[in-house]
Coordinates of C-alpha atoms and ligand atoms in Angstrom, one line a residue:
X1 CA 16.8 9.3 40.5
X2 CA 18.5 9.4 44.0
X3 CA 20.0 6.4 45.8
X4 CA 21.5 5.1 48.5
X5 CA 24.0 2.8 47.4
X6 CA 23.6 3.5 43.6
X7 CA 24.9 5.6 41.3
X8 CA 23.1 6.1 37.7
X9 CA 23.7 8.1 34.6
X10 CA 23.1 7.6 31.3
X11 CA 25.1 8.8 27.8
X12 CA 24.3 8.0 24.5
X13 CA 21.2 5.6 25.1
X14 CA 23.2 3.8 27.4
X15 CA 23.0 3.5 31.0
X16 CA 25.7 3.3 33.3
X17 CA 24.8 1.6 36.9
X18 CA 27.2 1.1 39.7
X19 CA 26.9 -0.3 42.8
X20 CA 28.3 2.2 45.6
X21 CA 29.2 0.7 48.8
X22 CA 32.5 0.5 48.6
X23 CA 33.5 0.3 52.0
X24 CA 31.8 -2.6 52.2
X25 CA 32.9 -3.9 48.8
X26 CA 29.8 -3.2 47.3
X27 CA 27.8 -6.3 49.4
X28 CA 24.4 -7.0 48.4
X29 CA 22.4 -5.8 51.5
X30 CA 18.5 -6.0 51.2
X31 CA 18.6 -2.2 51.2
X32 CA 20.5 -2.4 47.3
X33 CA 18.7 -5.3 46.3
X34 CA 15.3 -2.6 46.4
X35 CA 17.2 -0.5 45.1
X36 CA 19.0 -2.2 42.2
X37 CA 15.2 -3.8 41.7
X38 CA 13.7 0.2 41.4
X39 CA 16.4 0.9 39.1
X40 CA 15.6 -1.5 36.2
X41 CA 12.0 -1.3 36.6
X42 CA 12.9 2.0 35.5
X43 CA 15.4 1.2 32.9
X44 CA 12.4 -1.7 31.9
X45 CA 10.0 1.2 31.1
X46 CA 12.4 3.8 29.6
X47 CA 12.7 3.2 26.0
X48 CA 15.4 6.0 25.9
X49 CA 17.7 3.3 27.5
X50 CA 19.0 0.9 24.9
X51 CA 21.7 -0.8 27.1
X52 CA 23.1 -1.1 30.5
X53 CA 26.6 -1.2 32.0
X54 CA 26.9 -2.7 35.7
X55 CA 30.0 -2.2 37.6
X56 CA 31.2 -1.6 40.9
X57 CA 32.8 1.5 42.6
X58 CA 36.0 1.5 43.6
X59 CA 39.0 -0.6 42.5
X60 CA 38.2 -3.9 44.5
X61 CA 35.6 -5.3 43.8
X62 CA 32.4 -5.7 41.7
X63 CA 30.5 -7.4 44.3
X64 CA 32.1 -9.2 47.0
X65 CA 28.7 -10.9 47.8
X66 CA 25.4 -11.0 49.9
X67 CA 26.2 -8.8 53.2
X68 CA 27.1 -11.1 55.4
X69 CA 26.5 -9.5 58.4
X70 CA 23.2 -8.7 57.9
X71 CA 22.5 -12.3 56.7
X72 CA 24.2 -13.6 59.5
X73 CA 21.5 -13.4 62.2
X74 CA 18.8 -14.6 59.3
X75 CA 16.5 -17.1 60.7
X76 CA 15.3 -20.5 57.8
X77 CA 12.6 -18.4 56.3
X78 CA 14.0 -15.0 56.7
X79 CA 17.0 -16.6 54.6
X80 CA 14.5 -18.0 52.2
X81 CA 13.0 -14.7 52.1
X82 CA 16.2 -13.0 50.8
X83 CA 17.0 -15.2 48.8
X84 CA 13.8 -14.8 46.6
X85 CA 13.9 -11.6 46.5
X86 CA 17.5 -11.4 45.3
X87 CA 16.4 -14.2 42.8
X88 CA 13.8 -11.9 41.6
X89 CA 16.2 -9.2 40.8
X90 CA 18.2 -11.6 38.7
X91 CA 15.4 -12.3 36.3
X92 CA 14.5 -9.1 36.3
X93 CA 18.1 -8.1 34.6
X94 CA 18.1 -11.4 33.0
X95 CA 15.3 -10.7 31.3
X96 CA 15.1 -7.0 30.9
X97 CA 14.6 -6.0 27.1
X98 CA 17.7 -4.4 27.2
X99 CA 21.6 -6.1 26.9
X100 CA 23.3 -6.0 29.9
X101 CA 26.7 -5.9 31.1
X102 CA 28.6 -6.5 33.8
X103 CA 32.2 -4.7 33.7
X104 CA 33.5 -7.0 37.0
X105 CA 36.2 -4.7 38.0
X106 CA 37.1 -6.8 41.2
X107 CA 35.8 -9.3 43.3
X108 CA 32.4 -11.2 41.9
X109 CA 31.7 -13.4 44.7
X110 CA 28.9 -15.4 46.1
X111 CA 25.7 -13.0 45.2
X112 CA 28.4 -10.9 43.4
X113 CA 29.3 -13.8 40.7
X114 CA 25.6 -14.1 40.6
X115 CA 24.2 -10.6 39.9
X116 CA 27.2 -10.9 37.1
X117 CA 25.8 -14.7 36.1
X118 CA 22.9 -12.4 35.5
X119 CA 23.5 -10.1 32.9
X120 CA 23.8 -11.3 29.3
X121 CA 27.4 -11.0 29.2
X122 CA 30.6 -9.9 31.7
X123 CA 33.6 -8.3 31.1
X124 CA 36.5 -8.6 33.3
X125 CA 39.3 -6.6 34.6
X126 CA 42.5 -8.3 34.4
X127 CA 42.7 -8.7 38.3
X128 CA 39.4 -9.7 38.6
X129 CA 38.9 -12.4 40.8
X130 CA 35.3 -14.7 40.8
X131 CA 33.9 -17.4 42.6
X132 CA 31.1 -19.2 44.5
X133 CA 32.1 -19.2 48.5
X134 CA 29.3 -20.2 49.8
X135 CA 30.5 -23.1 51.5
X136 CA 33.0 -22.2 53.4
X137 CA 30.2 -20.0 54.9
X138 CA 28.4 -22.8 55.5
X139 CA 25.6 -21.9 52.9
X140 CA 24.9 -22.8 49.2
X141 CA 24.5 -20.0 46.6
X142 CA 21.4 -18.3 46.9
X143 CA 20.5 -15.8 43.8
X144 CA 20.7 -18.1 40.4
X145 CA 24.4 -19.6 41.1
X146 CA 23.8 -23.5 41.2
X147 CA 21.5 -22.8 38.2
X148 CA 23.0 -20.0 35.5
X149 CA 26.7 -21.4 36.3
X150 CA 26.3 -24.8 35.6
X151 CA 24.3 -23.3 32.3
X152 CA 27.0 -21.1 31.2
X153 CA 30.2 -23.3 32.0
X154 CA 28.5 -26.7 32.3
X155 CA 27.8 -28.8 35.5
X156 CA 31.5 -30.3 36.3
X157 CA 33.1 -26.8 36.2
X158 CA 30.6 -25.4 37.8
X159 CA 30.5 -28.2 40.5
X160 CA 33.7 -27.5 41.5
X161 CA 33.7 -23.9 41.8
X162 CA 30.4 -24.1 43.9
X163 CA 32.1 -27.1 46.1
X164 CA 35.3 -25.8 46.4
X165 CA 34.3 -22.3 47.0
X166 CA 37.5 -21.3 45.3
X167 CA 38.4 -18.1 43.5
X168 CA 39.6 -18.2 40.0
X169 CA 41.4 -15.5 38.4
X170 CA 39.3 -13.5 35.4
X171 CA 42.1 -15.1 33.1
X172 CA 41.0 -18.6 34.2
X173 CA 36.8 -17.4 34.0
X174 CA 37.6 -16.3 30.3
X175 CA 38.9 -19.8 30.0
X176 CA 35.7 -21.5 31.3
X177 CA 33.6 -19.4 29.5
X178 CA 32.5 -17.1 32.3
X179 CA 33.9 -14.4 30.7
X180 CA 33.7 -13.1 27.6
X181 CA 36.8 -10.7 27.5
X182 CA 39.9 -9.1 30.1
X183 CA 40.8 -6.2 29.6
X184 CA 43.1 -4.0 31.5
X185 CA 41.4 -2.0 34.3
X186 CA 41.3 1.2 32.3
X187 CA 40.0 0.0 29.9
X188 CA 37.1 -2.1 31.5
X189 CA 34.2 0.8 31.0
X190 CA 35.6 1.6 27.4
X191 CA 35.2 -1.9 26.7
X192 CA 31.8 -2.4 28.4
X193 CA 30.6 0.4 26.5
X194 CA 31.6 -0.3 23.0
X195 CA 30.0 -3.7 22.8
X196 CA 27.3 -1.8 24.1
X197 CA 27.2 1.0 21.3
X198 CA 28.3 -1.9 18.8
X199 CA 24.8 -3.7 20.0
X200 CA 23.0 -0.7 19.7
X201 CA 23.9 0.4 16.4
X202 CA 22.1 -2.1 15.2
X203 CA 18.1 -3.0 15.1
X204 CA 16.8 -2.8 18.7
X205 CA 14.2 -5.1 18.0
X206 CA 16.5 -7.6 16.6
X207 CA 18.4 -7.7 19.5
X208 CA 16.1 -7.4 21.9
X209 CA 14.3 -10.3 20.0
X210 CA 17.8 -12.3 20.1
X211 CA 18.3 -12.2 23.8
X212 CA 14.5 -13.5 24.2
X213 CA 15.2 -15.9 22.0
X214 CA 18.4 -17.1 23.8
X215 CA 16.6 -17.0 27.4
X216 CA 13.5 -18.5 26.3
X217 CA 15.3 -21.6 24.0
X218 CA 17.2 -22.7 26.8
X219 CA 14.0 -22.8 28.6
X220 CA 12.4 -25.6 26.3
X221 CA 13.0 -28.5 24.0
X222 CA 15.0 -27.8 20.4
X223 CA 11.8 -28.2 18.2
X224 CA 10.1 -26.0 20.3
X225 CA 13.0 -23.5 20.6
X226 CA 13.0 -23.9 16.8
X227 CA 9.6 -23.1 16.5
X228 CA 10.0 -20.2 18.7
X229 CA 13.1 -18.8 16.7
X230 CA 11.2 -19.1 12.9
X231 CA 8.0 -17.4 14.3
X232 CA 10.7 -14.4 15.8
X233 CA 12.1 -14.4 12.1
X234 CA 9.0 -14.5 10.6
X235 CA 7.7 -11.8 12.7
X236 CA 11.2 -9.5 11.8
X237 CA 9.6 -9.4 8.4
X238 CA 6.7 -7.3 9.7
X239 CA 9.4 -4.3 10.8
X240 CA 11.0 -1.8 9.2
X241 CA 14.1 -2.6 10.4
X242 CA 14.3 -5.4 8.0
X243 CA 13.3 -3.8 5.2
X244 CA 15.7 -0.8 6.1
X245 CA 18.7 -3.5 6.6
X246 CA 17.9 -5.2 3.6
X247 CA 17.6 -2.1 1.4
X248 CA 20.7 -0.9 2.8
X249 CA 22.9 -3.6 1.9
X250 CA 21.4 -3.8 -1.5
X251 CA 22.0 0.5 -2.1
X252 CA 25.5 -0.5 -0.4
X253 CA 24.7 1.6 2.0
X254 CA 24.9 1.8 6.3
X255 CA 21.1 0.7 7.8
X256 CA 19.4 4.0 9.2
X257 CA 17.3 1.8 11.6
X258 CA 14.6 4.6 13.6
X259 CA 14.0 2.5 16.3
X260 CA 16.7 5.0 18.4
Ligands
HXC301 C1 29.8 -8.0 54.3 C2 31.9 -7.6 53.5 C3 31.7 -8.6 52.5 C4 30.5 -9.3 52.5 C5 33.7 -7.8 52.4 N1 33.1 -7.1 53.4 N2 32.9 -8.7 51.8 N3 30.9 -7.3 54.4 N4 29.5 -8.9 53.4 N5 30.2 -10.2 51.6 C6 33.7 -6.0 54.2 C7 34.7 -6.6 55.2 O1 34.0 -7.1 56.3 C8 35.5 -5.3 55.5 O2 34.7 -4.5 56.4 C9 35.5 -4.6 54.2 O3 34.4 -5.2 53.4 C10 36.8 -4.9 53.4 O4 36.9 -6.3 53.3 P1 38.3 -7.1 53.8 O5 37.9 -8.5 54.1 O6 39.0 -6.4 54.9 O7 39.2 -7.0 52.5 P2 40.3 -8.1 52.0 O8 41.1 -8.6 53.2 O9 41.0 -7.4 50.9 O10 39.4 -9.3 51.5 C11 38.6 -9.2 50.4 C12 37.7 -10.4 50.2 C13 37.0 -10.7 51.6 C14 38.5 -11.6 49.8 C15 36.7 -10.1 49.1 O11 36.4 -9.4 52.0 C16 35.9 -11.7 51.6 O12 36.2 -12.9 51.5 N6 34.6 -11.3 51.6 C17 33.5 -12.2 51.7 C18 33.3 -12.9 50.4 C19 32.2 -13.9 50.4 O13 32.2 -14.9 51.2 N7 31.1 -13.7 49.7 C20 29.9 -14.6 49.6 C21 28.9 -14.1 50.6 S1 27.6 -15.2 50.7 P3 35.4 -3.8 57.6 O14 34.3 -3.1 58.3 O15 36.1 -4.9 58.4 O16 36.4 -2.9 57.0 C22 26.7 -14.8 49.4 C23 25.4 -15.6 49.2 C24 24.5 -15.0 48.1 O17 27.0 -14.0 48.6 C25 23.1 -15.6 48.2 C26 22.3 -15.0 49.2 C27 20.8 -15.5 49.2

């Protein structure tokens, strides 16, 4: 597949997207939001792909944002209009079958903190820098940020990073809970793609059933969530994953799961 602002390749099951506007530091114009959208409706249907990696090119940033310049001249509903569709795109990789990670090798800022906020976990270079600057734009976050932040770091944190509109460093994000490792900058796609293999070695439908569970408990009450998560067990019983994992560790032995 062929894109503007995208590059895409894929080794060993896993698939490697990076946004490519780096002159620009990789802002979110509408033009990559369709594109990024293409792109994991394609990684959605391709059951080849068992995990994603999203980064940024070049050495600054991950995202530094929405492109302000082409949202400056937005009128009320054109905004609204954008941000929709950007909010679509973030369920769409929130809830893609697949993991996926954000390796934030940069500045995650505004709509770049929140394509990040999106993926099911985020690794960060060690001079990664992240935040919510929406208001000293005179805006509010507009693709998932005053919702997934204060869900992954709780309200207060979040609160103040969204009212602030400060950067934190990616040491001070792994403090919070925004992050779930730094790593040196070398290492960030190494890293990114190890958890990835590590995911994948084991059953895809048990982790693909896990992140659904996750996504869709926080959605309801705990009995219901409960509920949810004994039917997903019970239903693990029907595969042959968990009679291939649970042989194996009798037979002391590694799973061969065929789901690959
Ligand atoms: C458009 C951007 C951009 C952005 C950087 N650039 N961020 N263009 N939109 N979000 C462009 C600059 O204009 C500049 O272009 C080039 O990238 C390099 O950036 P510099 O500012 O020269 O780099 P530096 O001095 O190192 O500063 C880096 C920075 C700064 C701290 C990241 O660029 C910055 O503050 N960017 C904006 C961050 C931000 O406010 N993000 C939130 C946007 S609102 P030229 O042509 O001059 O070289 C948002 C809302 C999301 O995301 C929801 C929408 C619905």
């Amino acid at each position: 597949m062929e894109f503007k602002h995208l590059l895409f390749s894929v080794e060993e099951q896993i698939a490697t997207v990076t946004i490519n506007r780096p002159k620009a530091l990789n802002a979110l114009n509408m033009e990559l939001l369709l594109e990024l959208t293409q792109l994991f409706d394609h990684i959605k249907n391709n059951a080849s792909i068992q995990a994603v990696v999203l980064t940024g090119s070049g050495e600054k940033a991950f995202v530094a944002g929405a492109d302000i310049s082409e949202m400056q001249s937005k009128t009320a509903p054109e905004a609204k209009g954008f941000s929709t569709i950007g909010n679509e795109l973030m369920s769409k990789i929130e809830n893609l079958p697949q993991p996926v990670i954000a390796a934030v090798n940069g500045y995650a800022l505004g709509g770049g903190s929140e394509l990040a906020l999106a993926c099911d976990l985020r690794i960060a270079s060690i001079d990664a820098k992240l935040g919510q600057p929406e208001v000293t734009l005179g805006i509010v976050a507009g693709f998932g940020g005053s919702q997934r932040l204060p869900r992954l770091v709780g309200p207060s944190i979040a609160k103040e990073l969204l009212m602030t509109g400060e950067m934190i460093t990616a040491e001070r994000a792994y403090q919070i809970g925004l992050v779930n490792h730094v790593v040196e900058s070398d290492a960030l796609l190494d890293k990114a793609k190890s958890i990835a293999r590590k995911m994948i070695s084991n059953s895809i439908i048990g982790i693909q059933a896990s992140k659904k569970l996750v996504n869709e408990g926080f959605e309801m009450d705990i009995q219901r969530a409960l509920s949810l998560e004994a039917e997903t067990f019970g239903m693990m019983f029907a595969t042959e994953d968990q009679k291939e994992g649970m042989a194996a560790f009798l037979d002391k032995r590694k799973a061969q799961f065929k789901a690959k």
